[in-house]
PDB file of C-alpha atoms in Angstrom:
ATOM      1  CA  MET A   1     198.876 -58.283  43.364  1.00 45.00           C
ATOM      2  CA  LYS A   2     199.342 -60.406  40.389  1.00 43.00           C
ATOM      3  CA  ARG A   3     197.668 -63.070  42.540  1.00 45.00           C
ATOM      4  CA  ILE A   4     194.715 -61.068  43.383  1.00 41.00           C
ATOM      5  CA  SER A   5     194.043 -60.539  39.291  1.00 46.00           C
ATOM      6  CA  SER A   6     194.551 -64.044  38.047  1.00 47.00           C
ATOM      7  CA  LEU A   7     191.443 -64.951  40.536  1.00 42.00           C
ATOM      8  CA  ILE A   8     189.528 -62.085  39.129  1.00 42.00           C
ATOM      9  CA  LEU A   9     189.796 -62.931  35.337  1.00 43.00           C
ATOM     10  CA  ALA A  10     189.493 -66.453  36.278  1.00 44.00           C
ATOM     11  CA  ALA A  11     185.964 -65.408  38.188  1.00 45.00           C
ATOM     12  CA  LEU A  12     184.498 -63.385  34.725  1.00 43.00           C
ATOM     13  CA  LEU A  13     185.940 -66.284  32.512  1.00 41.00           C
ATOM     14  CA  VAL A  14     183.535 -68.438  35.001  1.00 39.00           C
ATOM     15  CA  LEU A  15     180.462 -65.829  34.672  1.00 42.00           C
ATOM     16  CA  ALA A  16     180.862 -65.644  31.144  1.00 42.00           C
ATOM     17  CA  LEU A  17     180.871 -69.047  30.128  1.00 38.00           C
ATOM     18  CA  SER A  18     177.656 -69.915  32.611  1.00 43.00           C
ATOM     19  CA  ALA A  19     175.759 -67.282  30.417  1.00 42.00           C
ATOM     20  CA  CYS A  20     176.640 -68.574  27.568  1.00 41.00           C
ATOM     21  CA  SER A  21     175.297 -72.239  28.384  1.00 43.00           C
ATOM     22  CA  ALA A  22     172.291 -70.733  29.281  1.00 44.00           C
ATOM     23  CA  ALA A  23     171.357 -69.159  26.160  1.00 42.00           C
ATOM     24  CA  PRO A  24     168.933 -71.403  23.981  1.00 41.00           C
ATOM     25  CA  ALA A  25     170.063 -73.121  21.174  1.00 41.00           C
ATOM     26  CA  PRO A  26     169.061 -71.673  17.593  1.00 38.00           C
ATOM     27  CA  ALA A  27     165.507 -73.247  16.436  1.00 40.00           C
ATOM     28  CA  THR A  28     166.126 -76.100  13.421  1.00 38.00           C
ATOM     29  CA  PRO A  29     164.113 -74.807  10.070  1.00 37.00           C
ATOM     30  CA  THR A  30     160.755 -76.950  10.111  1.00 37.00           C
ATOM     31  CA  ALA A  31     157.829 -77.227   7.193  1.00 36.00           C
ATOM     32  CA  GLN A  32     155.498 -74.821   8.463  1.00 34.00           C
ATOM     33  CA  ALA A  33     152.090 -76.305   9.066  1.00 34.00           C
ATOM     34  CA  PRO A  34     148.889 -74.260   7.191  1.00 32.00           C
ATOM     35  CA  ALA A  35     147.231 -72.225   9.049  1.00 32.00           C
ATOM     36  CA  GLU A  36     143.713 -73.877  10.614  1.00 29.00           C
ATOM     37  CA  THR A  37     140.344 -72.130   8.475  1.00 29.00           C
ATOM     38  CA  PRO A  38     137.158 -72.205  10.517  1.00 30.00           C
ATOM     39  CA  ALA A  39     135.153 -74.701   9.595  1.00 31.00           C
ATOM     40  CA  GLN A  40     132.044 -73.674   7.091  1.00 29.00           C
ATOM     41  CA  SER A  41     128.548 -73.981   7.676  1.00 28.00           C
ATOM     42  CA  PRO A  42     126.818 -76.619   4.880  1.00 26.00           C
ATOM     43  CA  ALA A  43     124.991 -73.689   2.962  1.00 28.00           C
ATOM     44  CA  ALA A  44     128.468 -72.270   2.292  1.00 25.00           C
ATOM     45  CA  SER A  45     130.031 -75.155   1.835  1.00 24.00           C
ATOM     46  CA  ASP A  46     127.468 -76.389  -1.420  1.00 25.00           C
ATOM     47  CA  ALA A  47     127.368 -72.801  -2.708  1.00 25.00           C
ATOM     48  CA  PRO A  48     129.169 -73.197  -5.540  1.00 25.00           C
ATOM     49  CA  ALA A  49     132.790 -70.658  -6.196  1.00 27.00           C
ATOM     50  CA  GLU A  50     131.874 -67.981  -8.633  1.00 26.00           C
ATOM     51  CA  ASP A  51     134.304 -68.112 -11.503  1.00 27.00           C
ATOM     52  CA  PRO A  52     135.299 -64.376 -12.396  1.00 27.00           C
ATOM     53  CA  ALA A  53     135.690 -65.313 -16.137  1.00 29.00           C
ATOM     54  CA  SER A  54     132.408 -66.886 -16.745  1.00 28.00           C
ATOM     55  CA  PRO A  55     130.051 -64.819 -18.549  1.00 31.00           C
ATOM     56  CA  ALA A  56     127.054 -62.973 -16.798  1.00 34.00           C
ATOM     57  CA  ALA A  57     124.147 -65.559 -16.598  1.00 37.00           C
ATOM     58  CA  SER A  58     121.125 -63.930 -17.888  1.00 47.00           C
ATOM     59  CA  PRO A  59     118.594 -63.610 -15.509  1.00 38.00           C
ATOM     60  CA  GLU A  60     116.518 -67.154 -16.663  1.00 55.00           C
ATOM     61  CA  ALA A  61     119.817 -68.788 -16.876  1.00 49.00           C
ATOM     62  CA  SER A  62     120.743 -71.894 -14.900  1.00 50.00           C
ATOM     63  CA  ASP A  63     123.673 -72.768 -13.163  1.00 45.00           C
ATOM     64  CA  ALA A  64     125.247 -75.000 -15.943  1.00 45.00           C
ATOM     65  CA  SER A  65     124.361 -74.861 -19.531  1.00 47.00           C
ATOM     66  CA  GLY A  66     125.470 -78.116 -20.553  1.00 54.00           C
ATOM     67  CA  GLY A  67     125.382 -77.095 -24.147  1.00 96.00           C
ATOM     68  CA  ILE A  68     121.672 -76.491 -24.189  1.00 98.00           C
ATOM     69  CA  LEU A  69     119.961 -73.600 -24.853  1.00 98.00           C
ATOM     70  CA  ILE A  70     115.714 -73.426 -24.514  1.00 98.00           C
ATOM     71  CA  ALA A  71     114.846 -70.110 -26.478  1.00 98.00           C
ATOM     72  CA  TYR A  72     111.038 -69.412 -26.980  1.00 98.00           C
ATOM     73  CA  PHE A  73     108.524 -66.858 -27.726  1.00 97.00           C
ATOM     74  CA  SER A  74     105.651 -65.693 -25.804  1.00 94.00           C
ATOM     75  CA  VAL A  75     102.665 -63.637 -25.268  1.00 90.00           C
ATOM     76  CA  PRO A  76     100.602 -64.191 -22.243  1.00 85.00           C
ATOM     77  CA  GLU A  77      97.403 -63.189 -22.847  1.00 81.00           C
ATOM     78  CA  THR A  78      96.033 -60.702 -20.310  1.00 78.00           C
ATOM     79  CA  ASP A  79      92.510 -60.615 -20.780  1.00 69.00           C
ATOM     80  CA  GLY A  80      89.454 -62.189 -18.879  1.00 53.00           C
ATOM     81  CA  VAL A  81      90.285 -65.935 -20.102  1.00 48.00           C
ATOM     82  CA  ASP A  82      91.767 -68.502 -18.105  1.00 44.00           C
ATOM     83  CA  ALA A  83      94.379 -70.788 -19.235  1.00 38.00           C
ATOM     84  CA  VAL A  84      90.946 -73.768 -19.950  1.00 38.00           C
ATOM     85  CA  ALA A  85      89.093 -71.578 -22.414  1.00 37.00           C
ATOM     86  CA  GLY A  86      92.093 -71.731 -23.843  1.00 42.00           C
ATOM     87  CA  ALA A  87      94.021 -68.533 -23.487  1.00 49.00           C
ATOM     88  CA  SER A  88      97.839 -68.856 -24.424  1.00 60.00           C
ATOM     89  CA  ARG A  89      98.010 -68.367 -20.842  1.00 63.00           C
ATOM     90  CA  VAL A  90      99.403 -70.320 -17.757  1.00 75.00           C
ATOM     91  CA  VAL A  91      98.922 -68.929 -14.048  1.00 68.00           C
ATOM     92  CA  VAL A  92     101.542 -70.912 -11.514  1.00 69.00           C
ATOM     93  CA  ASP A  93     101.413 -70.151  -8.151  1.00 69.00           C
ATOM     94  CA  GLY A  94      99.924 -66.556  -8.953  1.00 66.00           C
ATOM     95  CA  ALA A  95     102.355 -65.969 -11.751  1.00 75.00           C
ATOM     96  CA  VAL A  96     101.420 -65.133 -15.427  1.00 75.00           C
ATOM     97  CA  LEU A  97     102.637 -67.302 -18.037  1.00 87.00           C
ATOM     98  CA  GLY A  98     102.846 -67.228 -21.717  1.00 89.00           C
ATOM     99  CA  SER A  99     102.144 -70.989 -22.647  1.00 92.00           C
ATOM    100  CA  ASN A 100     105.338 -71.443 -24.270  1.00 95.00           C
ATOM    101  CA  GLN A 101     107.264 -70.010 -21.170  1.00 94.00           C
ATOM    102  CA  TYR A 102     105.606 -72.565 -19.431  1.00 94.00           C
ATOM    103  CA  VAL A 103     106.564 -75.289 -21.258  1.00 96.00           C
ATOM    104  CA  ALA A 104     110.006 -74.422 -22.093  1.00 97.00           C
ATOM    105  CA  GLN A 105     110.451 -73.813 -17.589  1.00 96.00           C
ATOM    106  CA  LEU A 106     108.716 -78.089 -18.470  1.00 97.00           C
ATOM    107  CA  ILE A 107     111.835 -78.698 -20.796  1.00 98.00           C
ATOM    108  CA  GLN A 108     114.434 -77.098 -18.251  1.00 97.00           C
ATOM    109  CA  ALA A 109     113.205 -78.696 -15.257  1.00 96.00           C
ATOM    110  CA  GLU A 110     113.713 -82.184 -17.256  1.00 97.00           C
ATOM    111  CA  VAL A 111     117.144 -81.550 -19.403  1.00 96.00           C
ATOM    112  CA  GLY A 112     119.058 -78.550 -18.149  1.00 96.00           C
ATOM    113  CA  GLY A 113     120.073 -75.538 -19.741  1.00 96.00           C
ATOM    114  CA  ASP A 114     119.310 -71.868 -20.214  1.00 97.00           C
ATOM    115  CA  LEU A 115     116.716 -70.252 -20.855  1.00 97.00           C
ATOM    116  CA  PHE A 116     116.226 -67.654 -23.289  1.00 98.00           C
ATOM    117  CA  ARG A 117     113.127 -65.256 -23.885  1.00 97.00           C
ATOM    118  CA  ILE A 118     112.900 -63.960 -27.338  1.00 98.00           C
ATOM    119  CA  GLU A 119     111.689 -60.121 -26.810  1.00 97.00           C
ATOM    120  CA  THR A 120     111.092 -57.755 -29.100  1.00 98.00           C
ATOM    121  CA  GLU A 121     111.146 -53.948 -28.754  1.00 98.00           C
ATOM    122  CA  GLN A 122     107.617 -53.395 -29.566  1.00 96.00           C
ATOM    123  CA  THR A 123     104.564 -54.582 -27.223  1.00 95.00           C
ATOM    124  CA  TYR A 124     102.106 -57.098 -28.366  1.00 95.00           C
ATOM    125  CA  PRO A 125      98.810 -56.623 -27.457  1.00 93.00           C
ATOM    126  CA  GLY A 126      97.726 -58.335 -24.576  1.00 88.00           C
ATOM    127  CA  GLU A 127      93.908 -58.781 -25.107  1.00 90.00           C
ATOM    128  CA  HIS A 128      92.699 -62.165 -27.460  1.00 87.00           C
ATOM    129  CA  ASP A 129      91.552 -60.739 -30.285  1.00 90.00           C
ATOM    130  CA  ALA A 130      93.497 -57.212 -30.809  1.00 93.00           C
ATOM    131  CA  LEU A 131      96.754 -59.659 -30.169  1.00 92.00           C
ATOM    132  CA  LEU A 132      95.056 -61.879 -33.991  1.00 92.00           C
ATOM    133  CA  GLU A 133      94.656 -59.007 -35.942  1.00 95.00           C
ATOM    134  CA  PHE A 134      98.153 -57.433 -34.621  1.00 96.00           C
ATOM    135  CA  ALA A 135      99.885 -61.158 -35.675  1.00 95.00           C
ATOM    136  CA  TYR A 136      97.578 -61.106 -38.926  1.00 96.00           C
ATOM    137  CA  ASN A 137      98.986 -57.586 -40.004  1.00 97.00           C
ATOM    138  CA  GLU A 138     102.515 -58.229 -39.492  1.00 97.00           C
ATOM    139  CA  LEU A 139     102.504 -61.660 -41.535  1.00 97.00           C
ATOM    140  CA  ALA A 140     100.935 -59.672 -44.379  1.00 97.00           C
ATOM    141  CA  GLU A 141     103.238 -57.182 -43.969  1.00 97.00           C
ATOM    142  CA  GLY A 142     106.107 -59.514 -43.837  1.00 97.00           C
ATOM    143  CA  ALA A 143     107.617 -57.521 -40.323  1.00 98.00           C
ATOM    144  CA  ARG A 144     110.843 -58.195 -38.957  1.00 98.00           C
ATOM    145  CA  PRO A 145     110.236 -56.875 -35.396  1.00 98.00           C
ATOM    146  CA  ALA A 146     113.308 -55.503 -33.971  1.00 98.00           C
ATOM    147  CA  LEU A 147     114.389 -58.010 -30.669  1.00 98.00           C
ATOM    148  CA  ALA A 148     115.377 -56.738 -27.485  1.00 98.00           C
ATOM    149  CA  THR A 149     117.107 -59.479 -26.406  1.00 94.00           C
ATOM    150  CA  GLN A 150     120.292 -61.333 -27.952  1.00 95.00           C
ATOM    151  CA  VAL A 151     121.730 -64.470 -26.815  1.00 95.00           C
ATOM    152  CA  GLU A 152     125.472 -63.830 -25.555  1.00 90.00           C
ATOM    153  CA  ASP A 153     127.274 -66.437 -26.590  1.00 94.00           C
ATOM    154  CA  LEU A 154     125.506 -69.256 -29.053  1.00 96.00           C
ATOM    155  CA  SER A 155     128.962 -70.982 -29.404  1.00 95.00           C
ATOM    156  CA  ARG A 156     128.039 -72.133 -25.702  1.00 96.00           C
ATOM    157  CA  TYR A 157     125.417 -74.496 -26.952  1.00 97.00           C
ATOM    158  CA  ASP A 158     124.669 -77.738 -28.999  1.00 97.00           C
ATOM    159  CA  VAL A 159     121.122 -78.354 -28.972  1.00 98.00           C
ATOM    160  CA  ILE A 160     118.689 -75.480 -29.211  1.00 98.00           C
ATOM    161  CA  PHE A 161     115.344 -76.142 -27.677  1.00 98.00           C
ATOM    162  CA  LEU A 162     113.070 -73.175 -29.876  1.00 98.00           C
ATOM    163  CA  GLY A 163     109.414 -72.680 -29.130  1.00 98.00           C
ATOM    164  CA  TYR A 164     106.488 -70.156 -30.398  1.00 97.00           C
ATOM    165  CA  PRO A 165     103.018 -70.008 -30.748  1.00 95.00           C
ATOM    166  CA  ASN A 166     101.321 -70.900 -34.203  1.00 95.00           C
ATOM    167  CA  TRP A 167     100.039 -67.721 -35.588  1.00 94.00           C
ATOM    168  CA  ASN A 168      98.635 -67.991 -39.051  1.00 94.00           C
ATOM    169  CA  ALA A 169      99.528 -71.221 -39.369  1.00 95.00           C
ATOM    170  CA  ASP A 170     103.373 -70.015 -39.663  1.00 97.00           C
ATOM    171  CA  LEU A 171     106.158 -68.724 -37.187  1.00 97.00           C
ATOM    172  CA  PRO A 172     105.482 -65.796 -35.315  1.00 97.00           C
ATOM    173  CA  MET A 173     107.054 -62.520 -37.445  1.00 98.00           C
ATOM    174  CA  PRO A 174     110.028 -62.313 -34.001  1.00 98.00           C
ATOM    175  CA  LEU A 175     111.167 -65.808 -35.128  1.00 98.00           C
ATOM    176  CA  TYR A 176     111.668 -64.763 -38.482  1.00 98.00           C
ATOM    177  CA  THR A 177     113.416 -61.949 -37.146  1.00 98.00           C
ATOM    178  CA  PHE A 178     116.079 -64.217 -34.490  1.00 98.00           C
ATOM    179  CA  LEU A 179     116.360 -67.181 -36.800  1.00 98.00           C
ATOM    180  CA  GLU A 180     117.323 -64.869 -39.290  1.00 98.00           C
ATOM    181  CA  SER A 181     119.974 -62.685 -37.305  1.00 97.00           C
ATOM    182  CA  VAL A 182     122.015 -66.022 -36.018  1.00 97.00           C
ATOM    183  CA  ASP A 183     123.450 -68.772 -37.792  1.00 97.00           C
ATOM    184  CA  LEU A 184     122.702 -72.154 -36.292  1.00 98.00           C
ATOM    185  CA  SER A 185     124.984 -74.034 -38.218  1.00 98.00           C
ATOM    186  CA  GLY A 186     126.237 -77.345 -36.966  1.00 97.00           C
ATOM    187  CA  LYS A 187     123.228 -77.180 -34.128  1.00 97.00           C
ATOM    188  CA  THR A 188     120.576 -79.347 -33.410  1.00 97.00           C
ATOM    189  CA  ILE A 189     117.587 -77.344 -33.158  1.00 98.00           C
ATOM    190  CA  LEU A 190     114.305 -79.208 -31.285  1.00 98.00           C
ATOM    191  CA  PRO A 191     111.018 -77.141 -32.118  1.00 98.00           C
ATOM    192  CA  PHE A 192     107.870 -76.898 -29.583  1.00 98.00           C
ATOM    193  CA  THR A 193     104.782 -75.012 -30.172  1.00 97.00           C
ATOM    194  CA  VAL A 194     101.181 -74.318 -28.378  1.00 94.00           C
ATOM    195  CA  HIS A 195      98.799 -73.884 -30.936  1.00 92.00           C
ATOM    196  CA  GLY A 196      95.161 -73.911 -31.318  1.00 89.00           C
ATOM    197  CA  GLY A 197      94.700 -76.713 -33.201  1.00 91.00           C
ATOM    198  CA  SER A 198      96.863 -76.373 -36.623  1.00 92.00           C
ATOM    199  CA  GLY A 199      99.663 -78.624 -34.804  1.00 95.00           C
ATOM    200  CA  PHE A 200     102.999 -76.811 -36.242  1.00 97.00           C
ATOM    201  CA  SER A 201     101.438 -76.493 -39.934  1.00 97.00           C
ATOM    202  CA  ARG A 202     104.785 -76.085 -41.679  1.00 97.00           C
ATOM    203  CA  THR A 203     106.863 -74.058 -39.518  1.00 98.00           C
ATOM    204  CA  ILE A 204     109.596 -76.903 -39.183  1.00 98.00           C
ATOM    205  CA  SER A 205     110.000 -76.982 -42.740  1.00 98.00           C
ATOM    206  CA  THR A 206     109.996 -72.785 -42.076  1.00 98.00           C
ATOM    207  CA  ILE A 207     112.922 -73.567 -39.512  1.00 98.00           C
ATOM    208  CA  GLN A 208     114.914 -75.896 -41.892  1.00 98.00           C
ATOM    209  CA  GLU A 209     114.985 -73.143 -44.760  1.00 98.00           C
ATOM    210  CA  LEU A 210     116.127 -70.223 -42.180  1.00 98.00           C
ATOM    211  CA  GLN A 211     118.341 -72.844 -41.290  1.00 98.00           C
ATOM    212  CA  PRO A 212     120.183 -74.554 -43.429  1.00 98.00           C
ATOM    213  CA  GLY A 213     123.050 -76.079 -42.098  1.00 98.00           C
ATOM    214  CA  ALA A 214     121.705 -76.534 -38.549  1.00 98.00           C
ATOM    215  CA  THR A 215     119.884 -80.432 -37.931  1.00 98.00           C
ATOM    216  CA  VAL A 216     115.970 -79.270 -37.349  1.00 98.00           C
ATOM    217  CA  ILE A 217     114.290 -82.530 -35.473  1.00 97.00           C
ATOM    218  CA  GLU A 218     110.826 -82.894 -37.378  1.00 96.00           C
ATOM    219  CA  ASP A 219     109.602 -84.655 -34.088  1.00 96.00           C
ATOM    220  CA  GLY A 220     108.824 -81.773 -32.504  1.00 97.00           C
ATOM    221  CA  LEU A 221     106.822 -81.149 -29.424  1.00 98.00           C
ATOM    222  CA  SER A 222     103.424 -79.927 -30.487  1.00 97.00           C
ATOM    223  CA  ILE A 223     100.681 -79.104 -27.642  1.00 95.00           C
ATOM    224  CA  SER A 224      97.184 -77.851 -27.722  1.00 93.00           C
ATOM    225  CA  ARG A 225      96.665 -74.325 -25.700  1.00 88.00           C
ATOM    226  CA  ASN A 226      93.581 -76.396 -24.233  1.00 89.00           C
ATOM    227  CA  SER A 227      96.007 -79.336 -22.781  1.00 90.00           C
ATOM    228  CA  VAL A 228      99.211 -77.264 -21.423  1.00 90.00           C
ATOM    229  CA  ALA A 229      98.217 -76.593 -17.401  1.00 84.00           C
ATOM    230  CA  GLU A 230      98.765 -80.724 -17.994  1.00 88.00           C
ATOM    231  CA  ALA A 231     101.596 -80.479 -20.211  1.00 93.00           C
ATOM    232  CA  GLN A 232     104.406 -81.909 -17.435  1.00 95.00           C
ATOM    233  CA  SER A 233     103.502 -85.679 -18.529  1.00 96.00           C
ATOM    234  CA  ALA A 234     103.555 -85.016 -22.360  1.00 96.00           C
ATOM    235  CA  VAL A 235     107.030 -83.345 -22.281  1.00 97.00           C
ATOM    236  CA  ALA A 236     108.692 -85.226 -20.281  1.00 97.00           C
ATOM    237  CA  GLU A 237     107.806 -88.241 -22.302  1.00 96.00           C
ATOM    238  CA  TRP A 238     109.133 -86.537 -25.575  1.00 97.00           C
ATOM    239  CA  VAL A 239     112.358 -85.373 -23.737  1.00 96.00           C
ATOM    240  CA  GLN A 240     112.678 -89.008 -22.347  1.00 95.00           C
ATOM    241  CA  GLY A 241     112.558 -90.058 -26.457  1.00 95.00           C
ATOM    242  CA  LEU A 242     115.013 -87.230 -27.572  1.00 94.00           C
ATOM    243  CA  ASP A 243     118.498 -89.336 -26.336  1.00 82.00           C
ATOM    244  CA  LEU A 244     120.159 -86.054 -25.230  1.00 81.00           C
TER     245      LEU A 244
END
């Protein structure tokens, strides 16, 4: 009886050892390879990543300012005079642009930077004669029209291109409002104007008086309103001479 029990016990021991040898050995820990991501299309891979910490760009802002702001005031005339006859507007791809707006866009094409349109809460007349009278009355009254737009963060910019029409041999009154409401100390101001024959008049001196802490370049860009449509070469030549 004891012999039979010993044989049974031995058989059970053999079976247990066989089961243990068949169990898989624990895997040795290894570094996990990163999961492969699907390949992006060229459009997706080329698109810059959005930076949630960046300030919201204005509708006319470029992808990167590079420290350059192109601020301008422009009122396109809406009556039946075309740009060749001297109206303060240019038609580009069917869109009506103010002359200084168009020049501002040409400058941006050359240097990059951000566009900023100085806009007022009031609406200016679109007809030529009515606009002349309105601007003259503002000058006579020393008006300071309230602005509807503001630059979000001027500290981002070291160079300010400043564009405006020459109204009555002076800055438009909205330019006074703008220049009296900001501090451009330490920045470089580069004026540009579209005019009807008077060039800058003394507007550059006025800018210097309103912003005494800024460096105001006296060799600004002055374009006749009759030559705006062909201004691209003049803009390019002027910008190349600025050594930006």
